[in-house]
mmCIF file of C-alpha atoms in Angstrom:
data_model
loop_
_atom_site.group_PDB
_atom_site.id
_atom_site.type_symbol
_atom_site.label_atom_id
_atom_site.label_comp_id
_atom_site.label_asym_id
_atom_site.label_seq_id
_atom_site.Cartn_x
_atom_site.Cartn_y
_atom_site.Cartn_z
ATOM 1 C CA UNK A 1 41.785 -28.229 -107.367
ATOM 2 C CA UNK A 2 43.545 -30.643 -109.553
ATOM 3 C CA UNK A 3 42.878 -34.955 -109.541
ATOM 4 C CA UNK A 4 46.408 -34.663 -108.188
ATOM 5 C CA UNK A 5 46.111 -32.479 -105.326
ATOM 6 C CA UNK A 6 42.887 -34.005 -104.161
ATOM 7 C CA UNK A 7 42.659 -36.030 -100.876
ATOM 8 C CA UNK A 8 42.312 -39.755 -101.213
ATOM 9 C CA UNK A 9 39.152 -41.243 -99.901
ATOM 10 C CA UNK A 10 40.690 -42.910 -97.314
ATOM 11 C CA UNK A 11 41.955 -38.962 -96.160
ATOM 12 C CA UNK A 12 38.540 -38.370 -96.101
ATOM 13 C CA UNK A 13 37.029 -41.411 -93.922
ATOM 14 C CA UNK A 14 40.182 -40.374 -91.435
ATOM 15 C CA UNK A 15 38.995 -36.878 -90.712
ATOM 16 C CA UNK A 16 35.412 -38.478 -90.289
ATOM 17 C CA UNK A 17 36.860 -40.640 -87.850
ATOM 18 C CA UNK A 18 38.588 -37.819 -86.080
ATOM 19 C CA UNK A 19 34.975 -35.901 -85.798
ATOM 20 C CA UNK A 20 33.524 -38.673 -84.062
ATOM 21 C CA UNK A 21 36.769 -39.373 -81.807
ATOM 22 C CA UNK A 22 36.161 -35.620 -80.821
ATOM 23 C CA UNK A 23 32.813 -35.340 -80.231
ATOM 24 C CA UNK A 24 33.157 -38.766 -77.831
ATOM 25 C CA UNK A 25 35.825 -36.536 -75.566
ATOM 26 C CA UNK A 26 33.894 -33.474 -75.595
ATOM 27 C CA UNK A 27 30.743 -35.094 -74.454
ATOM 28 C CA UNK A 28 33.290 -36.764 -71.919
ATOM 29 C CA UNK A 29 34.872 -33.773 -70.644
ATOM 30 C CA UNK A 30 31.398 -32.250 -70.700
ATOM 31 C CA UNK A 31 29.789 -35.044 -68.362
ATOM 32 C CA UNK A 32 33.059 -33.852 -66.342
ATOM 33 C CA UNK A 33 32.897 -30.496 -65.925
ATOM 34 C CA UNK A 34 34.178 -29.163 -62.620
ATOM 35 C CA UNK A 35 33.422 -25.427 -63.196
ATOM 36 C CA UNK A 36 31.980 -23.154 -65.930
ATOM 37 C CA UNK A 37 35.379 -22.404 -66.799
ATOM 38 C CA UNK A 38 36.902 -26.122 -66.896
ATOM 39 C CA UNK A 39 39.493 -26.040 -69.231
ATOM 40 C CA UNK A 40 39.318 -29.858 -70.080
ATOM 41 C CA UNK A 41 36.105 -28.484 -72.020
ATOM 42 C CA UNK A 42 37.378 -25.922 -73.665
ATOM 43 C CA UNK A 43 40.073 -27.768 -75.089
ATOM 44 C CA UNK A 44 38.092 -31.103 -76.407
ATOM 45 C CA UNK A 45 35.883 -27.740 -77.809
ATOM 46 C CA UNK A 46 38.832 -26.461 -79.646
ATOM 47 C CA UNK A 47 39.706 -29.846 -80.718
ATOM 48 C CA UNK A 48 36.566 -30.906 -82.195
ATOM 49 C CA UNK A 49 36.217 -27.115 -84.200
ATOM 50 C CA UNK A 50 39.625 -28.380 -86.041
ATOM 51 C CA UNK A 51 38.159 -31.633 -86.400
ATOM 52 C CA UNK A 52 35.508 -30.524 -87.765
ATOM 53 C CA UNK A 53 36.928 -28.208 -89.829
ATOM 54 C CA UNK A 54 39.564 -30.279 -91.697
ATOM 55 C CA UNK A 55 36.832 -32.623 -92.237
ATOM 56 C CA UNK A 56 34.460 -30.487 -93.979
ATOM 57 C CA UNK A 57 37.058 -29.314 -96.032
ATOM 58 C CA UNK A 58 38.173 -32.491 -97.138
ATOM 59 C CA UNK A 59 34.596 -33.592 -98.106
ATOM 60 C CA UNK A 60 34.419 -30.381 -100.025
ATOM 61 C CA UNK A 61 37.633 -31.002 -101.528
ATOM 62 C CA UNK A 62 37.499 -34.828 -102.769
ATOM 63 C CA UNK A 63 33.459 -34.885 -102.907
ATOM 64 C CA UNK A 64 32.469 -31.079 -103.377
ATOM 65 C CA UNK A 65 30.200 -31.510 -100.706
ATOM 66 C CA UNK A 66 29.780 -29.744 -97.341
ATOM 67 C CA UNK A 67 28.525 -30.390 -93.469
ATOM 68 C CA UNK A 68 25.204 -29.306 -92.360
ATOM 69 C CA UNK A 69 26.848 -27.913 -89.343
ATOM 70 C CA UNK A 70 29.150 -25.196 -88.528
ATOM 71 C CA UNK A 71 31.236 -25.288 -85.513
ATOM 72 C CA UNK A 72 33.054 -21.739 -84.632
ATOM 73 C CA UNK A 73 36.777 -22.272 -84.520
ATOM 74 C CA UNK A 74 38.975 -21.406 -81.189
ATOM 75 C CA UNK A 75 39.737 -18.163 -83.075
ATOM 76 C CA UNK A 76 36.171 -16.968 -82.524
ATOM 77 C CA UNK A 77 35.597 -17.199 -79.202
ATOM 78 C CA UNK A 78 36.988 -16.056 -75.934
ATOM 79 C CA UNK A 79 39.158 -18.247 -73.461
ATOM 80 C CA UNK A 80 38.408 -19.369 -69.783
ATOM 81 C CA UNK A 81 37.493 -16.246 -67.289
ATOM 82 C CA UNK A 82 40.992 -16.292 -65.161
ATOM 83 C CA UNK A 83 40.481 -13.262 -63.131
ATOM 84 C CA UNK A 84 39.809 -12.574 -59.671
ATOM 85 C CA UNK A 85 36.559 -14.087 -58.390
ATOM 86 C CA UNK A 86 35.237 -10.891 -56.966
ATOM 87 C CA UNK A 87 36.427 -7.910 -59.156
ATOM 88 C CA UNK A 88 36.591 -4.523 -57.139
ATOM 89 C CA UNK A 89 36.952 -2.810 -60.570
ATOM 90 C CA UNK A 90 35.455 -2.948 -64.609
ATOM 91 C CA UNK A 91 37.111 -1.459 -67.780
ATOM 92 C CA UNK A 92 34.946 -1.117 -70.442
ATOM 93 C CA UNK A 93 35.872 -1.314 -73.778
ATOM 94 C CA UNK A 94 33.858 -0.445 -76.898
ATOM 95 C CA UNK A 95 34.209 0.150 -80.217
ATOM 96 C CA UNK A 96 31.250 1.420 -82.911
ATOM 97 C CA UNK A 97 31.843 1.382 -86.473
ATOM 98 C CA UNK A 98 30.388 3.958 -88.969
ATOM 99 C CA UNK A 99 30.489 4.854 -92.253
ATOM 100 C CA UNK A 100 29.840 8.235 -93.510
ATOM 101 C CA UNK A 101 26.884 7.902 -95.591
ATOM 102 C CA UNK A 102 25.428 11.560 -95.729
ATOM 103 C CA UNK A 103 28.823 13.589 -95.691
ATOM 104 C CA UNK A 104 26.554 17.351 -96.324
ATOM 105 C CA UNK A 105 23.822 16.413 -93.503
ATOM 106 C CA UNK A 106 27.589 15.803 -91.202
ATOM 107 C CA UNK A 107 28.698 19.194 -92.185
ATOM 108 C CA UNK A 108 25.179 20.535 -91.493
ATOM 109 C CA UNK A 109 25.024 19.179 -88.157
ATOM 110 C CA UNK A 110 28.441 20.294 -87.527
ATOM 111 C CA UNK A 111 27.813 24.082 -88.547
ATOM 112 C CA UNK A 112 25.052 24.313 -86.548
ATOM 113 C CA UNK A 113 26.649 23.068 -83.395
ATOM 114 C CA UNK A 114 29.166 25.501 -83.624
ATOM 115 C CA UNK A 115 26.837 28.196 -84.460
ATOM 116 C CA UNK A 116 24.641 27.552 -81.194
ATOM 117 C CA UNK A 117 28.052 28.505 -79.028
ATOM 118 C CA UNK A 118 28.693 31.561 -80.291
ATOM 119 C CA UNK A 119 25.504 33.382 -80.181
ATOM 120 C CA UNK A 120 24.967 36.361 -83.162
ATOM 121 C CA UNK A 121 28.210 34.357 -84.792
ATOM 122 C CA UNK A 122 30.469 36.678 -82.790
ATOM 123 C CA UNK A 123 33.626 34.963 -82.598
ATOM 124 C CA UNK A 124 32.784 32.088 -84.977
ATOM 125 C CA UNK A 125 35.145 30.916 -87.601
ATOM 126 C CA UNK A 126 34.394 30.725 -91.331
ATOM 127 C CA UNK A 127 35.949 27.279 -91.414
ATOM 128 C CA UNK A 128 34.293 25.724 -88.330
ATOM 129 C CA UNK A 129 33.319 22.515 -89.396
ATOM 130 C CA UNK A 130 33.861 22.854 -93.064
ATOM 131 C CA UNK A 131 35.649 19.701 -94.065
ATOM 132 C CA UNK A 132 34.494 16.275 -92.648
ATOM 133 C CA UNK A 133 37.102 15.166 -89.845
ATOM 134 C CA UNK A 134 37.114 18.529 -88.570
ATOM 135 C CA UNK A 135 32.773 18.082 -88.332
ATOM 136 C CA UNK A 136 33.188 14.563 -86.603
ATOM 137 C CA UNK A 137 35.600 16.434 -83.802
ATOM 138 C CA UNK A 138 32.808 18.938 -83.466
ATOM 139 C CA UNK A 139 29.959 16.353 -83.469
ATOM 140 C CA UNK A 140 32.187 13.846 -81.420
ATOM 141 C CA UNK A 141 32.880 16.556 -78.601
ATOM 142 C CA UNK A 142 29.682 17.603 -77.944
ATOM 143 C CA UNK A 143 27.634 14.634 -78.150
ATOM 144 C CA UNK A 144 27.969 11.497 -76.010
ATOM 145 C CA UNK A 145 28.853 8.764 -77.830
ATOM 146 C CA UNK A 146 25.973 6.758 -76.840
ATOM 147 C CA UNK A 147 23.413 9.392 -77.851
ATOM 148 C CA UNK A 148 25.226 9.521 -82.164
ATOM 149 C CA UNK A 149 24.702 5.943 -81.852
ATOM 150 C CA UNK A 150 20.929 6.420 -81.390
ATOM 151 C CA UNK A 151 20.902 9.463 -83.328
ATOM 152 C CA UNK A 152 23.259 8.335 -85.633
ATOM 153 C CA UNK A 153 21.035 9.022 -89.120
ATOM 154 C CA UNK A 154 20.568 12.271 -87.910
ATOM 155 C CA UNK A 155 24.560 13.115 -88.160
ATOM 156 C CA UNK A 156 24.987 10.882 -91.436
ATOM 157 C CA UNK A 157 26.254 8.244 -90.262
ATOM 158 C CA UNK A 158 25.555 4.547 -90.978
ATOM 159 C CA UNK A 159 25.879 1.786 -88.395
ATOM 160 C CA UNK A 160 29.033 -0.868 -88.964
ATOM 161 C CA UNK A 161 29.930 -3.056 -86.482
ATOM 162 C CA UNK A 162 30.083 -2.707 -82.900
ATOM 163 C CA UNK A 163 31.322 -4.787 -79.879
ATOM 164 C CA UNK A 164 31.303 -4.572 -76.049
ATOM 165 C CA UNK A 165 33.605 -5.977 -74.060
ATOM 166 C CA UNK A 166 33.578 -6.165 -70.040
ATOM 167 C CA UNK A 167 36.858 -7.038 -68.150
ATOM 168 C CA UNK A 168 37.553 -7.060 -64.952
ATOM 169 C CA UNK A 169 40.637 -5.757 -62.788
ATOM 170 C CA UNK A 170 42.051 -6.293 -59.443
ATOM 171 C CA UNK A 171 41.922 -2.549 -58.435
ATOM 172 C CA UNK A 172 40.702 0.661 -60.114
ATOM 173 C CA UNK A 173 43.621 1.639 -62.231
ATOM 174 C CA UNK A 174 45.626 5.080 -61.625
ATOM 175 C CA UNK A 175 44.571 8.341 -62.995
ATOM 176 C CA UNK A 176 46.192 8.563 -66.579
ATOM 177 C CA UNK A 177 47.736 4.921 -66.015
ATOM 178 C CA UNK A 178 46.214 3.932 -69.767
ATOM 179 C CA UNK A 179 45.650 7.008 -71.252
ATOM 180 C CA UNK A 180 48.454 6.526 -74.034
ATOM 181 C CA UNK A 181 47.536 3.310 -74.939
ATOM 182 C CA UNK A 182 44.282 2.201 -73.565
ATOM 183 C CA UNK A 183 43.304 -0.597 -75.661
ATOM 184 C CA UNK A 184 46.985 -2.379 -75.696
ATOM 185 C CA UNK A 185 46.689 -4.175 -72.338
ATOM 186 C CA UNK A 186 43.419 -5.981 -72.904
ATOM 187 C CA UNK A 187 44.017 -9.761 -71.396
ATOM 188 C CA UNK A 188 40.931 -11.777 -72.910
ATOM 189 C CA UNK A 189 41.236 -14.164 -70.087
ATOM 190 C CA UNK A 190 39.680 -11.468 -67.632
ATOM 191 C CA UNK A 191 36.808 -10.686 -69.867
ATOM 192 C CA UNK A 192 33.711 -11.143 -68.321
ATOM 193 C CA UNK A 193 31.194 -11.049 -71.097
ATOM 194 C CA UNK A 194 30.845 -8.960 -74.347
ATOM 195 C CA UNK A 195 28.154 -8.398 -76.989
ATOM 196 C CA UNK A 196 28.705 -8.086 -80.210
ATOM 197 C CA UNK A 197 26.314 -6.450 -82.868
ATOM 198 C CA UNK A 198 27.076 -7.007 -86.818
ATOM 199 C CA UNK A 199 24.757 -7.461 -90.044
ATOM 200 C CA UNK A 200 26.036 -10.996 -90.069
ATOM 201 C CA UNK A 201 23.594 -11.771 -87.527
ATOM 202 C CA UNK A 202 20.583 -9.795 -89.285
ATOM 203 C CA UNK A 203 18.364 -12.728 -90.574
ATOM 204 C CA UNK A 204 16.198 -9.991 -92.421
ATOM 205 C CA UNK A 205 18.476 -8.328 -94.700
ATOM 206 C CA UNK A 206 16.413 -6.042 -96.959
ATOM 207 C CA UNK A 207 14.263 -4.594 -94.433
ATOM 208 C CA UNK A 208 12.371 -0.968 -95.927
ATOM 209 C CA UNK A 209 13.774 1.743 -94.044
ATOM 210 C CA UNK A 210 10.459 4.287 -93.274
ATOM 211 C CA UNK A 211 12.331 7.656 -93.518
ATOM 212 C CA UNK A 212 8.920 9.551 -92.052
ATOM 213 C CA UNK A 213 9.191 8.172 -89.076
ATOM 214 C CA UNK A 214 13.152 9.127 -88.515
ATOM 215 C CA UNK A 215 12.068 12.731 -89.209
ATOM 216 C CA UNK A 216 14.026 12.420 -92.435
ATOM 217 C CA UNK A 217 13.133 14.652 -94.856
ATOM 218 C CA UNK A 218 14.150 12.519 -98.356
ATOM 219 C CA UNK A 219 13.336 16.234 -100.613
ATOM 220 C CA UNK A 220 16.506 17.849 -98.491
ATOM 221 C CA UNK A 221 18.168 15.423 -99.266
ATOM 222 C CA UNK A 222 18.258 14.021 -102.576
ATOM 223 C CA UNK A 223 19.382 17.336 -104.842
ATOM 224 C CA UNK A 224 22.290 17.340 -102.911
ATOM 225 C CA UNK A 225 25.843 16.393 -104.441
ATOM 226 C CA UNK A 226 28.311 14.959 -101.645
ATOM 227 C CA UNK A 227 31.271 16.702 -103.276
ATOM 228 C CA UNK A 228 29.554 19.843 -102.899
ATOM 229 C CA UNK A 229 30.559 22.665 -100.575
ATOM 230 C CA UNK A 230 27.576 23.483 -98.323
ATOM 231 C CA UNK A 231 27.035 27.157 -99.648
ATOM 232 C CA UNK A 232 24.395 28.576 -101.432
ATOM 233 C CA UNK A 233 21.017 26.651 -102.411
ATOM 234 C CA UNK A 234 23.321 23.599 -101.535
ATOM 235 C CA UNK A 235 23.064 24.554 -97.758
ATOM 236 C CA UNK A 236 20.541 21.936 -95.778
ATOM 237 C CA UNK A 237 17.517 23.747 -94.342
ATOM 238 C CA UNK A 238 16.861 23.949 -90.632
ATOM 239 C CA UNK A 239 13.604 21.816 -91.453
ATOM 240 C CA UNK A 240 15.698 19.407 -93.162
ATOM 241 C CA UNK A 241 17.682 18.798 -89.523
ATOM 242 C CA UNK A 242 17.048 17.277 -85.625
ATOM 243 C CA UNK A 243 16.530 20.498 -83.484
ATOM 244 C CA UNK A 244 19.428 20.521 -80.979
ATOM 245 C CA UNK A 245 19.536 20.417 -77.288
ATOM 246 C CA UNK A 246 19.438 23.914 -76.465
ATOM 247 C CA UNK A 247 20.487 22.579 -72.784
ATOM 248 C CA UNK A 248 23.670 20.804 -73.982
#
């Protein structure tokens, strides 16, 4: 930033002033509270994130120095519960990230799921499960979703994100109500909780991953190129793979 674009000192001393005007009325509306929801404490919250904000980046800006503290903005959390007291009905709404880290062990997987339903191969196509979306329909249909997410090295996948949200409704909602557009009426007022799961919050980063124990053999594995077809001496040995639920 230039000398001419920087904030004055006096800028500075402001914002400082405006932290500690904002902490004053959230402690206030704190030693207030009505409810757990009070909205008089979730706005002197909101207010004293900005504050805090445009502070710290003022100190950075005229003294290139930060806050010890970091104080989530309004964008990163949820507002007031507003729904009814005593729901008579949940949605659930979750969504898991993965990346496709092992793309032959997928196709693998795949192949042999589809194998298992037509017993002898009668009936079986050549192309079942040959190209990766068509192996994640495969793997997708026949698993529940909870079980890839446990399992998910197994299918090779890798673990992104993943959140849980709760929300509640006044009544169970018709069959096929949502079905076109299920996650476009979400109000985040009637949210009752979520849980959230990200590498963010991983304080041990480089943690040693002990394939042995995951039933991972690494010598399947390594030889093989992920732009290969699986044909040949490229295919994965049975050895190499989870046995599947024969009662599936």
């Amino acid at each position: 930033m230039s000398d001419a674009a920087q904030p004055t000192a006096a800028e500075v001393r402001a914002a400082v002033e405006a932290v500690k005007t904002a902490l004053d009325r959230h402690l206030a509306a704190v030693e207030r509270r009505t409810g757990e929801d009070d909205q008089a404490v979730y706005q002197a919250f909101n207010e004293l994130a900005a504050a805090a904000e445009t502070y710290d980046e003022l100190l950075y800006d005229r003294y290139d120095e930060v806050t010890p503290f970091e104080i989530p903005g309004a964008e990163d959390s949820l507002p007031p519960y507003s729904g009814p007291g005593e729901p008579s009905a949940v949605s659930v709404l979750i969504r898991r990230d993965y990346s496709v880290a092992e793309p032959q062990r997928l196709l693998a997987q795949a192949q042999r799921v589809e194998a298992a339903e037509y017993e002898g191969g009668e009936g079986l196509n050549d192309n079942a499960a040959a190209t990766v979306p068509r192996a994640l329909g495969v793997l997708f249909g026949e698993f529940e979703p909870d079980e890839i997410a446990s399992r998910h090295k197994e299918f090779g996948l890798e673990e992104g994100d993943s959140t849980l949200w709760v929300t509640a409704a006044d009544e169970p909602a018709d069959p096929g109500e949502w079905l076109e557009a299920p996650f476009d009426q979400v109000d985040p007022e009637r949210v009752l909780c979520r849980f959230d799961v990200s590498a963010v919050f991983d304080e041990d980063e480089d943690v040693d991953v002990d394939h042995e124990d995951e039933g991972i053999d690494e010598d399947g594995l390594d030889e093989l190129d992920a732009d290969d077809e699986l044909d040949g001496d490229d295919e994965l040995d049975d050895d190499d793979l989870e046995p599947l639920d024969a009662e599936r």
